[in-house]
Amino acid sequence: MTELPDIGLGTWQNEDPEQCAQSVRTALEMGYRHIDTAEIYGNEEAVGEGIAQADVDRENFFLATKVHASSTSLTYDGVIETAHNSLERLGVDYVDLLYVHWPTGDYDPEDTLPAYDDLYDEGLIRNVGVSNFEPFNVEAALEILDAPLFANQVEMHPLLQQDELQAHADEHDYNLVAYSPLARGDVFDVPEVVEVAEKHDVSPAQVSLAWLRETGAYPIPKATSESHIRDNFESLDLDLDAEDVATIDAIEREDRHLDFDVAPWNQ
């Protein structure tokens, strides 16, 4: 299986086509090697434009997208059709990772996942992923998938530490990818995070991203401006010591930003 880069660029809510393309190009040319998008974001064409503009060969970066749960998208035929449409919008011959975006709506492991296996066998997707899955969802998927499960993408940050999911990922040998790794900006005001940031003379964003890396997760912070894209990228130069990690581990909050009744953790 492919190795995930330590940090990626998230593109959720990056809906202005010109801005989205520019942010993807900026990130790739800065050194990012992981770009994350999704069918439902409505920006795959813009992401593809940024990829085309960047002076980085396709085989040198990791590209992920997702099939959304709807009335038909996660049926077998829906997955096949959506995947082909995503490839066309992105302007690429393959994606490195295709996720099931949510285990909701028309998601049925026995109908949905064989389509991922077939796309994997054809080489149109290099890896299979799931998103917003709880351990019980992952285990049900593992029983059906022939292809290796590569990743589970979930909300994860110092205010939602996802210890159980990380332990499950470690046990079953798949990656945990962290979306909203800055808790939509809330980490900037967390005393423990600010304390560590001041100690190292870096931003709270860098501390949060470095902490996620220490836990074994792979953050994909969303950013549009060059300054924020660069600040996040520079988190790779930050090495937290054991005391720093313990300080953040001790935060006893569970602030979930994306939540609704049919989400698997509410079942």
Short mmCIF file of C-alpha atoms in Angstrom, two decimals:
data_model
loop_
_atom_site.label_atom_id
_atom_site.label_comp_id
_atom_site.label_asym_id
_atom_site.label_seq_id
_atom_site.Cartn_x
_atom_site.Cartn_y
_atom_site.Cartn_z
CA MET A 1 0.00 0.00 0.00
CA THR A 2 0.98 3.59 -0.55
CA GLU A 3 2.41 5.59 2.30
CA LEU A 4 0.44 8.69 3.29
CA PRO A 5 2.24 12.04 3.42
CA ASP A 6 2.40 13.53 6.92
CA ILE A 7 0.14 16.47 6.03
CA GLY A 8 -2.42 17.16 3.34
CA LEU A 9 -4.51 20.03 2.03
CA GLY A 10 -8.22 19.82 2.76
CA THR A 11 -10.59 21.57 0.34
CA TRP A 12 -13.98 21.42 2.07
CA GLN A 13 -15.89 24.70 1.57
CA ASN A 14 -13.20 25.90 -0.87
CA GLU A 15 -15.94 26.69 -3.36
CA ASP A 16 -14.56 29.64 -5.34
CA PRO A 17 -13.09 27.89 -8.41
CA GLU A 18 -10.21 30.32 -8.96
CA GLN A 19 -9.29 30.40 -5.27
CA CYS A 20 -9.54 26.62 -4.98
CA ALA A 21 -7.31 26.02 -7.98
CA GLN A 22 -4.79 28.54 -6.69
CA SER A 23 -4.68 27.01 -3.21
CA VAL A 24 -4.10 23.52 -4.65
CA ARG A 25 -1.34 24.81 -6.91
CA THR A 26 0.24 26.78 -4.06
CA ALA A 27 0.18 23.77 -1.74
CA LEU A 28 1.66 21.36 -4.27
CA GLU A 29 4.43 23.74 -5.28
CA MET A 30 5.17 24.43 -1.60
CA GLY A 31 5.74 20.75 -0.94
CA TYR A 32 2.35 19.28 0.04
CA ARG A 33 1.93 15.82 -1.41
CA HIS A 34 -1.64 15.00 -0.36
CA ILE A 35 -4.74 16.74 -1.74
CA ASP A 36 -8.19 15.83 -0.41
CA THR A 37 -11.54 16.60 -2.02
CA ALA A 38 -14.98 15.00 -2.40
CA GLU A 39 -17.83 14.73 -4.86
CA ILE A 40 -20.14 16.67 -2.53
CA TYR A 41 -17.69 19.58 -2.18
CA GLY A 42 -18.50 20.63 -5.74
CA ASN A 43 -14.88 21.61 -6.40
CA GLU A 44 -13.31 18.58 -8.11
CA GLU A 45 -12.95 20.49 -11.38
CA ALA A 46 -11.20 23.36 -9.60
CA VAL A 47 -8.94 20.92 -7.75
CA GLY A 48 -8.12 19.35 -11.09
CA GLU A 49 -7.30 22.76 -12.53
CA GLY A 50 -4.91 23.44 -9.65
CA ILE A 51 -3.28 20.07 -10.23
CA ALA A 52 -2.87 20.85 -13.93
CA GLN A 53 -1.33 24.25 -13.14
CA ALA A 54 1.14 22.95 -10.55
CA ASP A 55 4.65 22.05 -11.57
CA VAL A 56 4.42 18.64 -9.86
CA ASP A 57 4.10 15.35 -11.72
CA ARG A 58 0.93 13.37 -11.03
CA GLU A 59 2.78 10.33 -9.71
CA ASN A 60 4.50 12.46 -7.08
CA PHE A 61 1.46 13.33 -4.97
CA PHE A 62 -1.46 11.58 -3.30
CA LEU A 63 -5.01 12.49 -4.43
CA ALA A 64 -8.16 11.48 -2.58
CA THR A 65 -11.86 11.99 -3.20
CA LYS A 66 -15.10 10.58 -1.80
CA VAL A 67 -18.45 9.18 -2.94
CA HIS A 68 -21.30 10.85 -1.09
CA ALA A 69 -24.17 9.00 0.53
CA SER A 70 -27.35 9.86 -1.38
CA SER A 71 -30.34 8.06 -2.86
CA THR A 72 -28.21 6.24 -5.47
CA SER A 73 -24.51 7.18 -5.24
CA LEU A 74 -23.46 4.32 -2.95
CA THR A 75 -25.23 1.56 -4.82
CA TYR A 76 -22.86 -0.63 -6.83
CA ASP A 77 -23.68 1.14 -10.10
CA GLY A 78 -23.70 4.52 -8.39
CA VAL A 79 -20.17 4.06 -7.04
CA ILE A 80 -18.85 3.04 -10.47
CA GLU A 81 -20.53 5.99 -12.20
CA THR A 82 -19.53 8.51 -9.55
CA ALA A 83 -15.92 7.35 -9.55
CA HIS A 84 -15.65 7.74 -13.32
CA ASN A 85 -17.26 11.18 -13.12
CA SER A 86 -14.83 12.24 -10.38
CA LEU A 87 -11.86 11.13 -12.46
CA GLU A 88 -13.16 13.14 -15.39
CA ARG A 89 -13.74 16.26 -13.29
CA LEU A 90 -10.30 15.94 -11.70
CA GLY A 91 -8.67 15.36 -15.07
CA VAL A 92 -6.74 12.29 -13.88
CA ASP A 93 -6.56 8.62 -14.82
CA TYR A 94 -6.72 7.38 -11.24
CA VAL A 95 -7.07 8.57 -7.64
CA ASP A 96 -4.83 7.29 -4.90
CA LEU A 97 -7.75 6.90 -2.50
CA LEU A 98 -11.53 6.74 -2.88
CA TYR A 99 -13.58 6.99 0.30
CA VAL A 100 -17.11 6.04 1.24
CA HIS A 101 -17.98 9.49 2.57
CA TRP A 102 -20.55 8.40 5.19
CA PRO A 103 -22.02 5.03 6.24
CA THR A 104 -25.48 6.54 5.84
CA GLY A 105 -28.10 7.04 3.13
CA ASP A 106 -27.91 4.26 0.56
CA TYR A 107 -24.72 2.77 1.98
CA ASP A 108 -25.00 -1.02 2.12
CA PRO A 109 -21.67 -2.79 2.69
CA GLU A 110 -22.67 -5.81 0.60
CA ASP A 111 -23.72 -3.65 -2.36
CA THR A 112 -21.35 -0.69 -2.02
CA LEU A 113 -18.00 -2.24 -1.24
CA PRO A 114 -17.76 -4.72 -4.15
CA ALA A 115 -17.77 -1.67 -6.43
CA TYR A 116 -14.72 -0.35 -4.60
CA ASP A 117 -13.04 -3.74 -5.00
CA ASP A 118 -13.70 -3.69 -8.75
CA LEU A 119 -12.40 -0.13 -9.14
CA TYR A 120 -9.32 -1.17 -7.18
CA ASP A 121 -8.77 -4.21 -9.37
CA GLU A 122 -9.06 -2.03 -12.49
CA GLY A 123 -6.45 0.40 -11.16
CA LEU A 124 -8.82 3.37 -11.23
CA ILE A 125 -8.36 3.72 -7.49
CA ARG A 126 -5.12 2.78 -5.79
CA ASN A 127 -6.58 2.43 -2.29
CA VAL A 128 -9.98 2.01 -0.60
CA GLY A 129 -11.05 4.24 2.27
CA VAL A 130 -14.00 5.00 4.50
CA SER A 131 -14.94 8.20 6.27
CA ASN A 132 -16.87 8.96 9.44
CA PHE A 133 -16.91 5.26 10.35
CA GLU A 134 -17.00 3.99 13.89
CA PRO A 135 -15.14 0.75 14.78
CA PHE A 136 -18.26 -1.36 14.26
CA ASN A 137 -18.71 0.12 10.75
CA VAL A 138 -15.07 -0.57 9.94
CA GLU A 139 -15.30 -4.17 11.10
CA ALA A 140 -18.38 -4.78 8.96
CA ALA A 141 -16.52 -3.34 5.97
CA LEU A 142 -13.44 -5.48 6.63
CA GLU A 143 -15.59 -8.61 6.43
CA ILE A 144 -16.64 -7.76 2.88
CA LEU A 145 -13.72 -5.93 1.26
CA ASP A 146 -11.18 -7.96 -0.69
CA ALA A 147 -8.93 -4.92 -1.15
CA PRO A 148 -7.03 -3.73 1.92
CA LEU A 149 -8.71 -0.96 3.88
CA PHE A 150 -6.28 1.94 3.68
CA ALA A 151 -7.84 4.74 5.74
CA ASN A 152 -10.70 6.05 7.83
CA GLN A 153 -11.11 9.83 7.65
CA VAL A 154 -12.74 11.35 10.74
CA GLU A 155 -13.01 14.61 12.62
CA MET A 156 -10.04 14.67 14.97
CA HIS A 157 -8.27 17.42 16.90
CA PRO A 158 -7.16 18.20 20.48
CA LEU A 159 -10.81 18.75 21.44
CA LEU A 160 -11.95 15.43 19.91
CA GLN A 161 -9.05 13.07 20.39
CA GLN A 162 -10.56 9.84 19.01
CA ASP A 163 -8.45 7.52 21.17
CA GLU A 164 -10.68 4.51 20.49
CA LEU A 165 -10.54 5.02 16.72
CA GLN A 166 -6.77 5.47 16.74
CA ALA A 167 -6.35 2.27 18.75
CA HIS A 168 -8.67 0.45 16.33
CA ALA A 169 -6.70 1.77 13.34
CA ASP A 170 -3.44 0.62 14.89
CA GLU A 171 -4.88 -2.81 15.68
CA HIS A 172 -6.28 -3.37 12.18
CA ASP A 173 -3.44 -1.73 10.25
CA TYR A 174 -5.20 1.15 8.51
CA ASN A 175 -4.54 4.90 8.63
CA LEU A 176 -6.55 7.52 10.48
CA VAL A 177 -6.88 10.75 8.50
CA ALA A 178 -7.91 13.80 10.53
CA TYR A 179 -10.29 16.36 9.05
CA SER A 180 -11.05 19.64 10.83
CA PRO A 181 -7.71 19.18 12.64
CA LEU A 182 -7.87 22.74 13.98
CA ALA A 183 -11.45 22.32 15.27
CA ARG A 184 -12.50 25.08 12.86
CA GLY A 185 -10.23 27.50 14.67
CA ASP A 186 -11.28 26.61 18.20
CA VAL A 187 -7.82 25.27 19.05
CA PHE A 188 -6.47 28.82 18.83
CA ASP A 189 -8.17 29.58 22.15
CA VAL A 190 -7.40 26.38 24.06
CA PRO A 191 -5.06 27.27 26.96
CA GLU A 192 -3.07 24.05 26.80
CA VAL A 193 -2.47 24.43 23.05
CA VAL A 194 -1.56 28.11 23.43
CA GLU A 195 0.85 27.24 26.25
CA VAL A 196 2.72 24.74 24.08
CA ALA A 197 2.69 27.15 21.13
CA GLU A 198 4.25 29.92 23.22
CA LYS A 199 6.89 27.52 24.53
CA HIS A 200 8.02 26.73 20.97
CA ASP A 201 7.26 30.19 19.50
CA VAL A 202 4.92 28.72 16.89
CA SER A 203 1.22 29.02 16.11
CA PRO A 204 -1.47 26.98 17.89
CA ALA A 205 -2.27 25.53 14.48
CA GLN A 206 1.22 24.08 14.19
CA VAL A 207 0.96 22.59 17.68
CA SER A 208 -2.35 20.89 16.90
CA LEU A 209 -1.05 19.46 13.65
CA ALA A 210 2.19 18.26 15.25
CA TRP A 211 0.20 16.65 18.09
CA LEU A 212 -1.95 14.77 15.58
CA ARG A 213 1.17 13.54 13.87
CA GLU A 214 2.49 12.31 17.23
CA THR A 215 -0.71 10.33 17.79
CA GLY A 216 -0.23 8.57 14.45
CA ALA A 217 -2.93 10.45 12.52
CA TYR A 218 -2.56 12.28 9.20
CA PRO A 219 -4.09 15.78 9.30
CA ILE A 220 -5.58 17.49 6.26
CA PRO A 221 -6.12 21.13 7.35
CA LYS A 222 -8.20 23.31 5.08
CA ALA A 223 -6.52 26.56 4.06
CA THR A 224 -6.87 28.99 1.17
CA SER A 225 -4.36 31.78 1.73
CA GLU A 226 -0.68 31.20 1.07
CA SER A 227 0.20 32.30 4.60
CA HIS A 228 -2.09 29.73 6.23
CA ILE A 229 -1.06 27.01 3.81
CA ARG A 230 2.58 27.74 4.70
CA ASP A 231 1.99 27.96 8.46
CA ASN A 232 0.31 24.56 8.43
CA PHE A 233 3.08 23.07 6.32
CA GLU A 234 5.73 24.36 8.70
CA SER A 235 4.19 22.22 11.45
CA LEU A 236 6.32 19.43 9.96
CA ASP A 237 9.37 21.16 11.46
CA LEU A 238 7.88 21.13 14.97
CA ASP A 239 8.89 18.30 17.27
CA LEU A 240 6.81 18.10 20.42
CA ASP A 241 8.41 16.56 23.49
CA ALA A 242 6.69 14.09 25.79
CA GLU A 243 5.59 16.86 28.15
CA ASP A 244 3.95 18.77 25.30
CA VAL A 245 2.08 15.69 24.14
CA ALA A 246 0.96 14.90 27.69
CA THR A 247 -0.31 18.46 28.13
CA ILE A 248 -2.57 18.15 25.10
CA ASP A 249 -3.54 14.54 25.83
CA ALA A 250 -4.89 15.75 29.18
CA ILE A 251 -7.50 18.04 27.57
CA GLU A 252 -10.82 16.60 28.68
CA ARG A 253 -13.23 17.96 26.13
CA GLU A 254 -15.22 16.34 23.37
CA ASP A 255 -16.27 19.08 20.99
CA ARG A 256 -17.63 17.61 17.77
CA HIS A 257 -18.26 20.12 14.99
CA LEU A 258 -19.91 17.84 12.47
CA ASP A 259 -22.78 15.94 14.02
CA PHE A 260 -26.28 14.84 13.09
CA ASP A 261 -28.80 12.24 14.18
CA VAL A 262 -28.01 9.53 11.63
CA ALA A 263 -24.23 9.72 12.16
CA PRO A 264 -22.88 6.32 13.25
CA TRP A 265 -21.72 7.55 16.67
CA ASN A 266 -25.35 8.41 17.45
CA GLN A 267 -26.64 4.94 16.63
#
